[in-house]
Coordinates of N, CA and C in Angstrom, one line a residue:
P68 N 6.8 6.6 -238.7 CA 5.6 6.0 -239.4 C 5.2 4.7 -238.6
L69 N 3.9 4.5 -238.7 CA 3.4 3.3 -238.0 C 3.6 2.1 -239.0
T70 N 3.9 0.9 -238.3 CA 4.1 -0.3 -239.1 C 2.9 -1.2 -238.8
E71 N 2.6 -2.1 -239.7 CA 1.4 -3.0 -239.5 C 1.9 -4.1 -238.5
Y72 N 1.1 -4.5 -237.6 CA 1.4 -5.6 -236.7 C 1.1 -6.9 -237.4
S73 N 2.1 -7.8 -237.2 CA 2.0 -9.1 -237.8 C 1.8 -10.2 -236.7
T74 N 0.9 -11.1 -236.9 CA 0.7 -12.2 -235.9 C 1.6 -13.4 -236.3
D75 N 2.4 -13.2 -237.3 CA 3.3 -14.3 -237.7 C 4.3 -14.7 -236.5
R76 N 4.5 -13.9 -235.6 CA 5.4 -14.2 -234.5 C 4.8 -14.8 -233.3
L77 N 3.5 -14.9 -233.2 CA 2.7 -15.4 -232.1 C 2.9 -17.0 -232.2
T78 N 3.6 -17.5 -231.2 CA 3.9 -19.0 -231.2 C 2.8 -19.7 -230.5
Y79 N 2.3 -19.2 -229.4 CA 1.3 -19.9 -228.6 C 0.6 -18.9 -227.7
S80 N -0.7 -19.1 -227.6 CA -1.5 -18.3 -226.7 C -2.6 -19.1 -226.1
T81 N -2.9 -18.9 -224.8 CA -3.9 -19.7 -224.2 C -4.5 -18.9 -223.0
Y82 N -5.6 -19.3 -222.5 CA -6.2 -18.8 -221.3 C -5.7 -19.7 -220.1
L83 N -5.5 -19.1 -218.9 CA -5.1 -19.9 -217.7 C -6.0 -19.4 -216.6
G84 N -6.8 -20.3 -216.0 CA -7.5 -19.8 -214.8 C -8.8 -20.6 -214.6
G85 N -9.6 -20.2 -213.6 CA -10.8 -20.8 -213.3 C -12.0 -19.8 -213.5
T86 N -13.0 -20.0 -212.7 CA -14.2 -19.1 -212.8 C -14.1 -17.9 -211.9
D87 N -13.0 -17.7 -211.1 CA -12.9 -16.5 -210.3 C -11.7 -15.7 -210.8
R88 N -10.9 -15.1 -209.9 CA -9.9 -14.2 -210.4 C -8.5 -14.8 -210.2
E89 N -7.7 -14.6 -211.2 CA -6.2 -14.9 -211.2 C -5.4 -13.7 -211.4
E90 N -4.2 -13.7 -210.8 CA -3.3 -12.6 -211.0 C -1.9 -13.3 -211.3
A91 N -1.4 -13.1 -212.5 CA 0.0 -13.6 -212.8 C 1.0 -12.5 -212.6
Y92 N 2.0 -12.8 -211.8 CA 3.0 -11.8 -211.4 C 4.3 -12.0 -212.0
D93 N 4.7 -13.2 -212.4 CA 6.0 -13.4 -213.0 C 6.0 -14.6 -213.9
V94 N 7.0 -14.6 -214.8 CA 7.1 -15.7 -215.8 C 8.6 -16.0 -215.9
A95 N 8.9 -17.2 -216.2 CA 10.3 -17.6 -216.3 C 10.3 -18.8 -217.4
L96 N 11.5 -19.0 -217.9 CA 11.8 -20.1 -218.9 C 12.9 -20.9 -218.4
D97 N 12.8 -22.2 -218.7 CA 13.9 -23.1 -218.4 C 14.7 -23.3 -219.7
L98 N 15.8 -24.0 -219.6 CA 16.7 -24.2 -220.8 C 16.1 -24.9 -222.0
Q99 N 15.0 -25.6 -221.7 CA 14.3 -26.3 -222.8 C 13.2 -25.4 -223.4
G100 N 13.0 -24.2 -222.9 CA 12.1 -23.3 -223.4 C 10.7 -23.4 -222.9
N101 N 10.5 -24.3 -221.8 CA 9.3 -24.4 -221.1 C 9.0 -23.1 -220.4
V102 N 7.7 -22.8 -220.3 CA 7.2 -21.5 -219.6 C 6.6 -21.8 -218.3
Y103 N 7.1 -21.1 -217.3 CA 6.6 -21.2 -215.9 C 5.9 -19.8 -215.6
I104 N 4.8 -19.9 -214.9 CA 4.1 -18.7 -214.4 C 3.8 -18.8 -212.9
A105 N 3.9 -17.7 -212.2 CA 3.6 -17.7 -210.7 C 2.6 -16.5 -210.5
G106 N 1.7 -16.7 -209.6 CA 0.8 -15.7 -209.3 C -0.1 -16.1 -208.1
A107 N -1.4 -15.7 -208.2 CA -2.3 -16.0 -207.1 C -3.7 -16.2 -207.7
T108 N -4.5 -17.0 -207.1 CA -5.8 -17.3 -207.6 C -6.9 -17.4 -206.5
L109 N -8.1 -17.0 -206.8 CA -9.3 -17.2 -206.0 C -10.2 -18.3 -206.5
S110 N -9.7 -19.0 -207.6 CA -10.6 -20.0 -208.3 C -10.4 -21.4 -207.7
A111 N -11.5 -21.9 -207.1 CA -11.5 -23.3 -206.6 C -11.3 -24.3 -207.8
D112 N -11.7 -23.9 -209.0 CA -11.6 -24.7 -210.2 C -10.4 -24.4 -211.1
F113 N -9.3 -23.8 -210.5 CA -8.1 -23.5 -211.2 C -7.6 -24.9 -211.7
P114 N -7.0 -25.0 -212.9 CA -6.7 -26.3 -213.4 C -5.5 -27.0 -212.8
V115 N -5.6 -27.3 -211.5 CA -4.5 -27.9 -210.7 C -4.4 -29.4 -211.2
T116 N -3.2 -29.8 -211.4 CA -2.9 -31.1 -211.9 C -2.2 -32.0 -210.9
I117 N -1.5 -31.4 -209.9 CA -0.6 -32.1 -209.0 C -0.4 -31.4 -207.7
G118 N 0.0 -32.1 -206.7 CA 0.3 -31.4 -205.4 C -0.9 -31.0 -204.6
D119 N -0.9 -29.8 -204.1 CA -2.0 -29.3 -203.3 C -3.1 -29.0 -204.3
T120 N -4.3 -29.7 -204.1 CA -5.4 -29.5 -205.0 C -6.6 -28.8 -204.4
V121 N -6.5 -28.4 -203.2 CA -7.6 -27.7 -202.5 C -7.3 -26.3 -202.3
L122 N -8.1 -25.4 -202.8 CA -7.9 -23.9 -202.6 C -8.4 -23.6 -201.1
A123 N -7.5 -23.0 -200.4 CA -7.8 -22.7 -199.0 C -8.5 -21.3 -198.8
N124 N -8.0 -20.3 -199.6 CA -8.5 -18.9 -199.5 C -8.1 -18.3 -200.8
K125 N -7.1 -17.4 -200.8 CA -6.4 -16.9 -202.0 C -5.0 -17.6 -201.9
D126 N -4.8 -18.5 -202.8 CA -3.5 -19.2 -202.8 C -2.6 -18.8 -204.0
A127 N -1.3 -19.0 -203.7 CA -0.3 -18.8 -204.8 C -0.5 -20.0 -205.7
F128 N 0.0 -19.8 -207.0 CA 0.0 -20.9 -207.9 C 1.3 -20.8 -208.7
V129 N 1.7 -22.0 -209.1 CA 2.9 -22.1 -210.1 C 2.4 -23.1 -211.1
V130 N 2.6 -22.8 -212.4 CA 2.3 -23.6 -213.5 C 3.5 -23.7 -214.5
K131 N 3.5 -24.8 -215.1 CA 4.6 -25.1 -216.1 C 3.9 -25.5 -217.4
F132 N 4.2 -24.9 -218.5 CA 3.8 -25.3 -219.9 C 4.9 -26.0 -220.6
N133 N 4.6 -27.2 -221.1 CA 5.6 -27.9 -221.9 C 5.5 -27.4 -223.3
M134 N 6.5 -26.6 -223.7 CA 6.5 -25.9 -225.0 C 7.1 -26.8 -226.1
G135 N 7.6 -28.0 -225.7 CA 8.1 -29.0 -226.7 C 7.0 -29.8 -227.3
A136 N 5.8 -29.8 -226.7 CA 4.7 -30.6 -227.3 C 4.1 -29.7 -228.4
S137 N 3.3 -30.4 -229.3 CA 2.6 -29.7 -230.3 C 1.2 -30.1 -230.3
P138 N 0.3 -29.3 -229.9 CA 0.5 -27.9 -229.4 C 1.1 -28.0 -227.9
P139 N 1.7 -26.9 -227.5 CA 2.1 -26.9 -226.1 C 1.0 -27.2 -225.1
N140 N 1.4 -27.9 -224.0 CA 0.4 -28.3 -223.0 C 0.8 -28.0 -221.6
L141 N -0.1 -28.1 -220.7 CA 0.1 -27.8 -219.3 C 0.8 -29.0 -218.7
A142 N 2.1 -28.8 -218.3 CA 2.9 -29.9 -217.7 C 2.4 -30.1 -216.3
Y143 N 2.3 -29.0 -215.5 CA 1.7 -29.1 -214.2 C 1.2 -27.7 -213.7
A144 N 0.3 -27.8 -212.8 CA -0.3 -26.6 -212.1 C -0.5 -27.0 -210.7
T145 N -0.1 -26.2 -209.7 CA -0.4 -26.5 -208.3 C -0.7 -25.2 -207.5
Y146 N -1.5 -25.4 -206.5 CA -1.7 -24.3 -205.5 C -0.5 -24.4 -204.5
I147 N -0.2 -23.3 -203.9 CA 0.8 -23.2 -202.8 C 0.2 -22.3 -201.8
G148 N -0.1 -22.9 -200.6 CA -0.6 -22.0 -199.5 C -1.1 -22.8 -198.3
G149 N -1.6 -22.0 -197.4 CA -2.1 -22.6 -196.2 C -3.5 -22.0 -196.0
N150 N -3.9 -21.8 -194.7 CA -5.3 -21.4 -194.4 C -5.5 -19.9 -194.5
G151 N -4.4 -19.1 -194.9 CA -4.5 -17.7 -195.1 C -4.5 -17.3 -196.5
I152 N -3.8 -16.2 -196.8 CA -3.7 -15.7 -198.2 C -2.2 -15.7 -198.6
E153 N -2.0 -16.3 -199.8 CA -0.6 -16.3 -200.4 C -0.6 -15.7 -201.7
L154 N 0.4 -15.0 -202.0 CA 0.6 -14.4 -203.4 C 2.1 -14.7 -203.8
A155 N 2.3 -15.2 -204.9 CA 3.6 -15.5 -205.5 C 4.0 -14.4 -206.4
Y156 N 5.0 -13.6 -206.1 CA 5.4 -12.4 -206.9 C 6.6 -12.7 -207.7
G157 N 7.6 -13.5 -207.2 CA 8.8 -13.7 -207.9 C 9.0 -15.2 -208.3
L158 N 9.6 -15.4 -209.4 CA 9.8 -16.8 -209.9 C 11.1 -16.8 -210.7
E159 N 11.9 -17.9 -210.5 CA 13.1 -18.1 -211.2 C 13.2 -19.6 -211.4
V160 N 13.7 -20.1 -212.5 CA 13.9 -21.5 -212.8 C 15.3 -21.8 -213.0
E161 N 15.8 -22.8 -212.3 CA 17.2 -23.3 -212.6 C 17.2 -24.9 -212.6
E162 N 17.7 -25.5 -213.7 CA 17.7 -26.9 -213.8 C 16.3 -27.5 -213.6
G163 N 15.2 -26.9 -214.1 CA 13.9 -27.4 -213.9 C 13.2 -27.2 -212.6
I164 N 14.0 -26.7 -211.6 CA 13.4 -26.4 -210.3 C 12.9 -25.0 -210.3
A165 N 11.6 -24.8 -209.9 CA 11.0 -23.5 -209.7 C 11.2 -22.9 -208.4
Y166 N 11.9 -21.8 -208.3 CA 12.1 -21.1 -207.0 C 11.1 -19.9 -207.0
V167 N 10.4 -19.8 -205.9 CA 9.3 -18.8 -205.8 C 9.4 -18.0 -204.5
T168 N 9.1 -16.7 -204.6 CA 9.0 -15.9 -203.4 C 7.7 -15.1 -203.5
G169 N 7.2 -14.7 -202.3 CA 6.0 -14.0 -202.2 C 5.6 -13.6 -200.8
E170 N 4.4 -13.7 -200.5 CA 3.9 -13.3 -199.1 C 2.9 -14.3 -198.6
S171 N 2.9 -14.6 -197.3 CA 1.9 -15.5 -196.7 C 1.5 -15.0 -195.3
D172 N 0.2 -15.1 -195.0 CA -0.2 -14.8 -193.6 C -0.8 -16.1 -193.0
S173 N -0.5 -17.3 -193.5 CA -1.1 -18.5 -193.0 C -0.4 -19.0 -191.7
S174 N -1.2 -19.7 -190.9 CA -0.6 -20.3 -189.7 C -0.2 -21.7 -190.0
D175 N -0.4 -22.2 -191.2 CA 0.0 -23.6 -191.6 C 0.6 -23.6 -193.0
F176 N 1.5 -22.6 -193.3 CA 2.2 -22.6 -194.6 C 2.9 -24.0 -194.8
P177 N 2.9 -24.6 -195.9 CA 3.5 -25.9 -196.1 C 5.0 -25.9 -195.7
I178 N 5.3 -26.9 -194.9 CA 6.6 -27.2 -194.3 C 7.1 -26.1 -193.3
A179 N 6.9 -24.9 -193.7 CA 7.4 -23.8 -192.9 C 6.6 -23.4 -191.7
G180 N 5.3 -23.6 -191.6 CA 4.6 -23.3 -190.4 C 3.9 -22.0 -190.3
D181 N 4.0 -21.3 -189.2 CA 3.2 -20.2 -188.9 C 3.8 -18.8 -189.2
A182 N 3.1 -18.0 -190.0 CA 3.6 -16.7 -190.4 C 3.3 -15.7 -189.2
A183 N 4.2 -14.8 -188.9 CA 3.9 -13.8 -188.0 C 3.4 -12.6 -188.8
D184 N 2.2 -12.2 -188.6 CA 1.5 -11.2 -189.5 C 1.7 -11.7 -190.9
V185 N 2.2 -10.9 -191.8 CA 2.5 -11.3 -193.2 C 4.0 -11.5 -193.3
D186 N 4.4 -12.7 -193.8 CA 5.9 -13.0 -193.9 C 6.2 -13.3 -195.4
V187 N 7.5 -13.1 -195.7 CA 8.0 -13.5 -197.0 C 8.1 -15.0 -197.0
F188 N 7.7 -15.6 -198.1 CA 8.0 -17.0 -198.3 C 9.0 -17.2 -199.4
A189 N 9.8 -18.2 -199.2 CA 10.7 -18.7 -200.3 C 10.6 -20.2 -200.4
L190 N 10.5 -20.7 -201.6 CA 10.4 -22.2 -201.7 C 10.9 -22.6 -203.0
A191 N 11.2 -23.9 -203.1 CA 11.7 -24.6 -204.3 C 10.7 -25.7 -204.6
L192 N 10.3 -25.8 -205.8 CA 9.3 -26.8 -206.3 C 10.1 -27.7 -207.3
S193 N 9.9 -29.0 -207.1 CA 10.6 -30.0 -207.9 C 10.3 -29.8 -209.4
E194 N 11.1 -30.5 -210.2 CA 10.9 -30.4 -211.6 C 9.6 -30.8 -212.1
T195 N 9.0 -31.8 -211.5 CA 7.7 -32.3 -211.9 C 6.5 -31.5 -211.2
G196 N 6.9 -30.6 -210.3 CA 5.8 -29.8 -209.6 C 5.2 -30.6 -208.4
S197 N 5.6 -31.8 -208.2 CA 4.9 -32.7 -207.2 C 5.4 -32.5 -205.8
D198 N 6.6 -32.0 -205.6 CA 7.2 -31.9 -204.3 C 7.8 -30.6 -204.0
L199 N 7.6 -30.1 -202.7 CA 8.3 -29.0 -202.3 C 9.7 -29.4 -201.8
I200 N 10.7 -28.9 -202.4 CA 12.1 -29.3 -202.0 C 12.4 -28.6 -200.6
Y201 N 12.0 -27.3 -200.5 CA 12.0 -26.6 -199.3 C 11.0 -25.5 -199.3
A202 N 10.6 -25.0 -198.1 CA 9.8 -23.9 -198.0 C 10.2 -23.2 -196.7
K203 N 10.3 -21.9 -196.7 CA 10.8 -21.1 -195.6 C 10.0 -19.8 -195.5
L204 N 9.6 -19.4 -194.2 CA 9.0 -18.1 -194.0 C 10.1 -17.3 -193.4
I205 N 10.1 -16.0 -193.8 CA 11.1 -15.1 -193.3 C 10.4 -13.8 -192.9
G206 N 10.7 -13.3 -191.7 CA 10.0 -12.1 -191.3 C 10.2 -11.8 -189.8
G207 N 9.9 -10.6 -189.5 CA 10.0 -10.2 -188.1 C 8.6 -10.1 -187.5
A208 N 8.6 -9.9 -186.2 CA 7.3 -9.9 -185.5 C 7.0 -8.5 -184.8
T209 N 8.0 -7.6 -184.8 CA 7.8 -6.4 -184.1 C 7.7 -5.3 -185.2
P210 N 6.5 -4.6 -185.2 CA 6.3 -3.6 -186.3 C 7.0 -2.3 -186.1
D211 N 7.2 -1.6 -187.2 CA 7.5 -0.2 -187.2 C 6.3 0.5 -186.5
P212 N 6.5 1.5 -185.6 CA 5.4 2.1 -184.9 C 4.2 2.6 -185.8
Q213 N 4.4 2.9 -187.0 CA 3.3 3.4 -187.9 C 2.8 2.3 -188.9
E214 N 3.3 1.1 -188.7 CA 3.0 0.0 -189.7 C 2.6 -1.3 -188.9
T215 N 2.3 -2.3 -189.7 CA 2.2 -3.7 -189.1 C 3.5 -4.4 -189.4
A216 N 3.8 -5.5 -188.8 CA 5.0 -6.2 -189.1 C 5.0 -7.1 -190.3
D217 N 4.5 -6.5 -191.4 CA 4.3 -7.2 -192.6 C 5.6 -7.2 -193.5
D218 N 6.0 -8.3 -194.1 CA 7.2 -8.5 -194.9 C 6.8 -9.1 -196.2
Y219 N 7.4 -8.7 -197.3 CA 7.0 -9.1 -198.7 C 8.2 -9.5 -199.5
G220 N 8.1 -10.6 -200.2 CA 9.2 -11.0 -201.1 C 8.7 -10.7 -202.5
Y221 N 9.4 -9.9 -203.2 CA 9.0 -9.4 -204.6 C 9.8 -10.0 -205.7
A222 N 11.0 -10.3 -205.6 CA 11.8 -10.9 -206.7 C 12.8 -11.9 -206.1
I223 N 13.2 -12.8 -207.0 CA 14.1 -13.9 -206.6 C 15.0 -14.1 -207.8
A224 N 16.3 -14.4 -207.5 CA 17.3 -14.8 -208.4 C 18.0 -16.0 -207.9
V225 N 18.4 -16.9 -208.7 CA 19.0 -18.1 -208.3 C 20.3 -18.4 -209.1
E226 N 21.3 -18.8 -208.3 CA 22.6 -19.2 -208.9 C 23.1 -20.4 -208.2
N227 N 23.4 -21.5 -208.9 CA 23.8 -22.7 -208.3 C 23.0 -23.2 -207.2
G228 N 21.7 -23.1 -207.3 CA 20.8 -23.5 -206.2 C 20.7 -22.6 -205.1
Q229 N 21.3 -21.5 -205.1 CA 21.2 -20.5 -204.0 C 20.3 -19.4 -204.4
A230 N 19.2 -19.2 -203.6 CA 18.2 -18.2 -203.9 C 18.5 -16.9 -203.2
Y231 N 18.3 -15.8 -203.9 CA 18.5 -14.4 -203.4 C 17.2 -13.7 -203.6
I232 N 16.7 -13.1 -202.5 CA 15.4 -12.5 -202.5 C 15.5 -11.0 -202.2
T233 N 14.6 -10.2 -202.8 CA 14.5 -8.9 -202.4 C 13.0 -8.6 -202.2
G234 N 12.7 -7.6 -201.3 CA 11.4 -7.2 -201.0 C 11.3 -6.0 -200.1
I235 N 10.3 -6.0 -199.2 CA 10.0 -4.9 -198.3 C 9.8 -5.5 -196.9
T236 N 10.3 -4.8 -195.9 CA 9.9 -5.2 -194.5 C 9.4 -4.0 -193.8
N237 N 8.4 -4.3 -192.9 CA 7.9 -3.3 -192.0 C 8.2 -3.7 -190.5
S238 N 9.1 -4.7 -190.4 CA 9.5 -5.3 -189.1 C 10.8 -4.7 -188.6
V239 N 10.8 -4.2 -187.4 CA 12.1 -3.7 -186.9 C 13.0 -4.8 -186.5
D240 N 12.5 -6.0 -186.4 CA 13.4 -7.1 -186.0 C 13.5 -8.2 -187.1
F241 N 13.4 -7.7 -188.4 CA 13.6 -8.6 -189.5 C 15.0 -9.2 -189.4
P242 N 15.1 -10.5 -189.6 CA 16.4 -11.2 -189.4 C 17.4 -10.7 -190.5
T243 N 18.6 -10.3 -190.0 CA 19.7 -9.9 -190.9 C 20.9 -10.7 -190.6
T244 N 21.8 -10.7 -191.5 CA 23.0 -11.5 -191.3 C 24.2 -10.7 -190.9
N245 N 23.9 -9.4 -190.7 CA 25.0 -8.5 -190.2 C 24.4 -7.6 -189.2
S246 N 25.0 -6.5 -188.8 CA 24.5 -5.7 -187.7 C 23.7 -4.5 -188.3
S247 N 23.1 -4.7 -189.5 CA 22.3 -3.6 -190.0 C 21.0 -3.5 -189.1
A248 N 20.5 -2.3 -189.1 CA 19.3 -2.0 -188.3 C 18.2 -1.3 -189.1
Y249 N 17.0 -1.5 -188.7 CA 15.8 -0.8 -189.3 C 15.9 0.6 -189.2

């Protein structure tokens, strides 16, 4: 039998975005119940509050909602990206630090530099959202004969500040820590 839906359980609902297109790919919670969202935007008027405030192309974003306020409010929102396209697919929060993975094809990705084709990015964003603790591009440059050398980070897990990333590579020379081969 069907049961009637009740809105009594809806704690908070809001819109997030600008006048163009947003894509939210992951959500995470910290121990205080704050909500973090990662994705990508084409909106130059995305409600950025801190850090990188200029949209370069299609940039990744990370936002944090302070759920302890009444009503909940936007604690921070920032773009992450360079002169190319960035998408943030995976997000994990540990001790207020947002760990993010995704893809970048920018030649000036923050801190990390130049992507070879499309590379995986991994980064850690400070508790206030104002500083990149680190940013790293990971990828190969030699493509599979039927592909480009594109590499994508889709999910991230964190334990004691150590980030673990999973994704896809089309690079025959993707860096590995053992003798595994493509």
